[in-house]
Amino acid sequence: MTAITHVDASVAPEGISRLLAEQGAVIVDGLMQGDQLKRLTDEIMPYVEATELGRDDFTGRKTTRTGALVARSQACRELVTNSTILGACEKFLLPFCDRFQLHLTQLIRIRDGQGVQPLHRDRLAWGGYLQRVIEPQLNTIWAVTDFTFENGATQVAPGSNLWEDDTRLPTEDELTWAEMDAGSVLVYSGSVIHGGGANNSGADRMGLNITYALGWLRQEENQYLSCPPDIAKDFDPELQALLGYAMGSYALGYYTPPLPPGEGPEVVPPDFLFGEKAAGWGDDLYDQVTQRSREGTLGG
């Protein structure tokens, strides 16, 4: 059994990206700061307690999944914009896109008696159509409670992100568990095989699943509906852009305000919603796309 590598909160983003490429997963111990964990639970538990159980064996018949957490929780917004995680996204995802975006926010509560989740790769959210050389996402599960073997810590097959046979499933000795203290975070790629563990502890296991994806892919959680403009307008521009209120590339994401003739511009970037002064196409996006086009042409 290959254990998941643990690193401390001072780890450089480059170190996280390297471990993701080599092993598919890494645990950063103690990355939540100060009172973030308490504030997070105070803010989201009313929603968690009101969430229905899963509808099938994959979502978990004794598991709840609570979303729209950017709209609902200041502490979650802080974790979404954690500088260490965003730095790792830059190193891991930007080789495949001009901008990355928030893909999903979900509080997963595995209740006592829940069995193991079917093993899977998260990249299958896009139906298996993406080329294997493309890494589409960087995922995190922040431990809201301690993660132990007994309470359903996430199962992971380290190194499975490098397997050439997509149909291969890990043997028992190729699986390990993401055991970690509350406040730590499991970071894993979209290509590594994993799944929720079985909870036989007598108590809930809770993890905050925050994931990021390439800016030219559709988000799993529709952030424009989960966090519409009337809520997002008060956020920091960095968070607005992560939600998708920014151009995903030079020609991805613009819109035309549906106004009467002559009463508005014809084509604007998404952040025009939040004030004309904030609106921007991204000064370097045209140059980046043009350069890639030239390189592709020259390369045959």
XYZ file of C-alpha atoms in Angstrom:
300
model
C 0.000 0.000 0.000
C 1.355 3.431 -0.997
C 0.490 6.098 1.556
C -0.607 9.582 0.544
C 2.200 12.078 1.079
C 1.608 14.617 3.855
C 3.141 18.106 3.696
C 2.803 21.034 6.061
C 1.000 24.302 5.422
C 4.203 26.058 4.343
C 4.405 23.925 1.187
C 5.009 25.842 -2.040
C 2.373 25.586 -4.789
C 5.036 24.027 -7.031
C 5.396 21.181 -4.535
C 1.671 20.450 -4.577
C 1.575 20.497 -8.384
C 4.562 18.143 -8.607
C 3.012 15.635 -6.205
C -0.278 15.754 -8.101
C 1.535 14.967 -11.343
C 3.546 12.140 -9.764
C 1.025 10.585 -7.359
C -2.369 12.161 -8.065
C -2.935 13.281 -4.464
C -1.325 15.021 -1.495
C -2.517 16.051 1.978
C -1.659 19.528 3.269
C -1.861 19.422 7.056
C -3.376 22.311 8.996
C -4.024 24.655 6.068
C -7.167 26.210 7.583
C -6.243 29.346 9.470
C -7.384 30.608 12.865
C -11.116 30.338 13.439
C -12.016 29.404 9.845
C -13.185 25.915 10.776
C -15.557 27.142 13.469
C -16.931 29.926 11.299
C -17.407 27.495 8.428
C -19.461 25.075 10.510
C -21.475 27.875 12.114
C -22.369 29.248 8.676
C -23.178 26.065 6.784
C -24.595 23.600 9.324
C -28.179 24.938 9.108
C -28.091 24.159 5.380
C -26.435 20.776 5.957
C -29.060 19.736 8.493
C -31.795 20.614 5.987
C -30.222 18.641 3.108
C -31.870 15.402 1.961
C -29.976 12.113 1.670
C -28.477 10.971 -1.632
C -30.657 9.446 -4.342
C -28.467 6.475 -5.367
C -25.408 4.421 -4.452
C -23.006 6.962 -5.975
C -24.315 10.046 -4.179
C -24.826 7.901 -1.072
C -28.108 6.846 0.475
C -26.758 7.859 3.900
C -24.833 10.872 2.640
C -25.866 14.509 2.281
C -24.362 16.933 -0.255
C -24.932 20.648 0.315
C -23.973 23.169 -2.376
C -24.137 26.879 -3.253
C -21.548 27.448 -0.535
C -19.948 30.545 -2.038
C -23.302 32.294 -1.749
C -23.903 30.944 1.742
C -20.595 31.156 3.603
C -17.895 33.797 4.040
C -15.519 31.157 5.427
C -16.063 29.040 2.317
C -15.269 32.044 0.136
C -11.983 32.416 2.003
C -11.112 28.760 1.370
C -12.037 29.037 -2.317
C -9.481 31.854 -2.653
C -6.784 30.273 -0.448
C -3.487 31.463 -1.918
C -1.708 28.113 -1.586
C -4.476 26.261 -3.432
C -4.851 28.928 -6.128
C -1.088 28.888 -6.598
C -1.228 25.130 -7.110
C -4.058 25.620 -9.636
C -1.875 28.017 -11.588
C 0.967 25.500 -11.756
C -1.235 22.461 -12.447
C -4.014 23.830 -14.692
C -2.650 26.791 -16.639
C -0.643 24.560 -19.004
C -4.070 23.596 -20.415
C -6.029 26.873 -20.288
C -5.829 30.658 -20.183
C -7.856 30.839 -16.966
C -9.186 28.317 -14.497
C -12.526 28.562 -12.712
C -14.417 27.283 -9.714
C -15.996 23.959 -10.630
C -17.836 22.821 -7.508
C -18.525 23.622 -3.852
C -20.160 20.918 -1.760
C -20.237 19.922 1.895
C -20.263 16.118 1.927
C -21.546 14.574 5.147
C -21.099 10.788 5.290
C -23.392 9.484 8.007
C -22.912 6.394 10.130
C -23.757 3.232 8.213
C -22.863 4.559 4.763
C -20.962 2.001 2.680
C -18.072 2.706 0.347
C -18.703 4.881 -2.680
C -17.955 3.357 -6.095
C -14.402 4.164 -7.145
C -14.144 6.719 -9.934
C -12.166 9.503 -11.593
C -13.748 12.957 -11.330
C -12.737 13.823 -14.899
C -15.567 11.570 -16.056
C -17.889 14.502 -15.305
C -17.146 15.424 -18.940
C -18.188 12.004 -20.186
C -14.745 10.623 -20.975
C -14.386 12.862 -24.047
C -11.257 14.698 -22.921
C -7.864 13.492 -24.109
C -5.904 11.796 -21.340
C -2.968 14.179 -21.771
C -5.212 17.011 -20.531
C -5.600 17.424 -16.771
C -8.999 19.121 -16.483
C -9.237 19.853 -12.760
C -7.640 20.275 -9.356
C -9.787 19.097 -6.450
C -9.760 19.620 -2.711
C -11.539 18.043 0.238
C -11.093 20.117 3.373
C -11.532 18.047 6.533
C -14.345 19.619 8.581
C -14.136 16.689 10.995
C -11.180 14.364 11.469
C -10.903 11.843 8.617
C -10.244 8.286 9.804
C -10.506 4.805 8.350
C -13.465 4.170 10.665
C -15.517 7.227 9.702
C -15.152 7.069 5.925
C -11.941 8.854 4.995
C -11.653 9.152 1.223
C -10.153 6.119 -0.506
C -7.386 6.941 -2.981
C -5.243 4.864 -5.349
C -2.004 6.892 -5.494
C -0.388 6.764 -8.912
C -3.579 5.702 -10.712
C -3.510 9.039 -12.527
C -0.617 7.576 -14.548
C -2.234 4.273 -15.481
C -2.599 3.885 -19.234
C -5.515 1.450 -18.949
C -8.591 3.517 -18.073
C -10.617 0.369 -17.341
C -8.236 -0.909 -14.678
C -9.480 -0.824 -11.084
C -7.096 -0.817 -8.126
C -6.490 -3.930 -6.094
C -7.033 -3.767 -2.344
C -3.335 -3.260 -1.673
C -3.240 -0.324 -4.132
C -5.815 1.630 -2.098
C -5.139 3.835 0.881
C -7.188 6.264 2.971
C -6.857 10.033 3.288
C -6.639 10.087 7.073
C -6.099 13.632 8.345
C -7.022 16.022 11.129
C -9.813 18.566 10.847
C -8.454 21.692 9.170
C -6.240 19.748 6.769
C -6.976 19.306 3.070
C -6.704 16.488 0.569
C -5.663 17.844 -2.842
C -6.140 15.441 -5.748
C -6.299 15.477 -9.524
C -9.251 14.703 -11.759
C -7.405 11.635 -13.051
C -6.726 9.786 -9.802
C -9.074 6.958 -8.746
C -10.806 7.620 -5.442
C -14.119 7.319 -3.587
C -15.728 7.958 -0.233
C -14.978 5.387 2.460
C -17.416 3.439 4.626
C -18.506 5.076 7.875
C -18.790 2.687 10.813
C -17.828 5.172 13.517
C -21.194 6.108 14.992
C -20.719 9.780 14.004
C -20.758 11.951 10.881
C -17.712 12.513 8.684
C -17.794 15.902 6.982
C -15.597 17.234 4.204
C -15.786 20.416 2.140
C -15.299 19.562 -1.534
C -14.016 22.592 -3.489
C -12.806 21.914 -7.019
C -11.386 23.971 -9.872
C -11.467 23.295 -13.623
C -10.137 24.607 -16.911
C -11.872 27.811 -17.941
C -13.080 26.374 -21.261
C -15.033 23.508 -19.688
C -18.557 23.553 -18.293
C -18.707 23.683 -14.493
C -20.231 20.770 -12.576
C -22.033 23.153 -10.220
C -23.597 25.938 -12.275
C -22.126 28.892 -10.422
C -24.232 31.455 -12.319
C -27.359 29.883 -10.774
C -25.891 28.887 -7.391
C -24.359 32.335 -6.983
C -26.238 34.727 -9.304
C -25.105 38.288 -10.076
C -27.222 39.917 -7.363
C -25.143 37.993 -4.783
C -21.799 37.943 -6.617
C -21.829 41.716 -7.185
C -20.528 42.310 -3.655
C -17.583 39.897 -3.932
C -13.940 40.651 -4.567
C -13.155 40.675 -8.329
C -10.857 37.654 -7.887
C -13.739 35.584 -6.554
C -16.144 36.913 -9.202
C -13.694 35.776 -11.874
C -13.320 32.334 -10.293
C -17.097 31.910 -10.329
C -17.000 32.487 -14.083
C -17.828 36.185 -14.290
C -14.773 36.720 -16.484
C -13.642 35.749 -19.952
C -12.489 32.128 -20.059
C -10.324 32.917 -23.069
C -10.299 35.681 -25.671
C -13.641 34.583 -27.182
C -15.253 32.581 -24.355
C -17.934 34.076 -22.164
C -18.959 37.444 -23.597
C -22.614 38.448 -23.730
C -24.959 41.077 -25.163
C -27.087 42.949 -22.612
C -30.738 42.445 -23.689
C -31.576 46.149 -23.861
C -33.654 48.253 -26.296
C -31.857 49.528 -29.428
C -29.123 52.025 -28.686
C -29.416 51.759 -24.881
C -26.366 49.634 -24.252
C -23.236 48.096 -25.740
C -23.511 45.161 -28.091
C -20.772 42.814 -26.840
C -19.228 42.961 -23.355
C -17.285 40.654 -21.001
C -19.171 39.080 -18.066
C -17.910 41.460 -15.387
C -19.721 44.305 -17.167
C -22.549 43.156 -14.881
C -20.750 44.679 -11.942
C -20.010 48.081 -13.421
C -18.520 49.302 -16.637
C -15.253 50.318 -14.956
C -14.695 46.732 -13.805
C -15.296 45.205 -17.201
C -12.286 43.774 -19.011
C -11.528 41.297 -21.765
C -8.200 40.354 -20.245
C -5.354 42.319 -21.741
C -3.181 39.312 -22.542
C -5.793 36.797 -23.725
C -5.691 37.808 -27.396
C -1.896 37.618 -27.430
C -1.914 34.196 -25.768
C -4.413 32.726 -28.216
C -2.615 34.261 -31.196
C 0.720 32.874 -30.066
C -0.669 29.363 -29.642
C -2.283 29.550 -33.045
C 1.031 30.496 -34.632
C 2.862 27.748 -32.806
C 0.249 25.226 -33.932
C 0.519 26.358 -37.542
C 4.304 26.262 -37.502
C 4.255 22.865 -35.855
C 2.299 21.374 -38.740
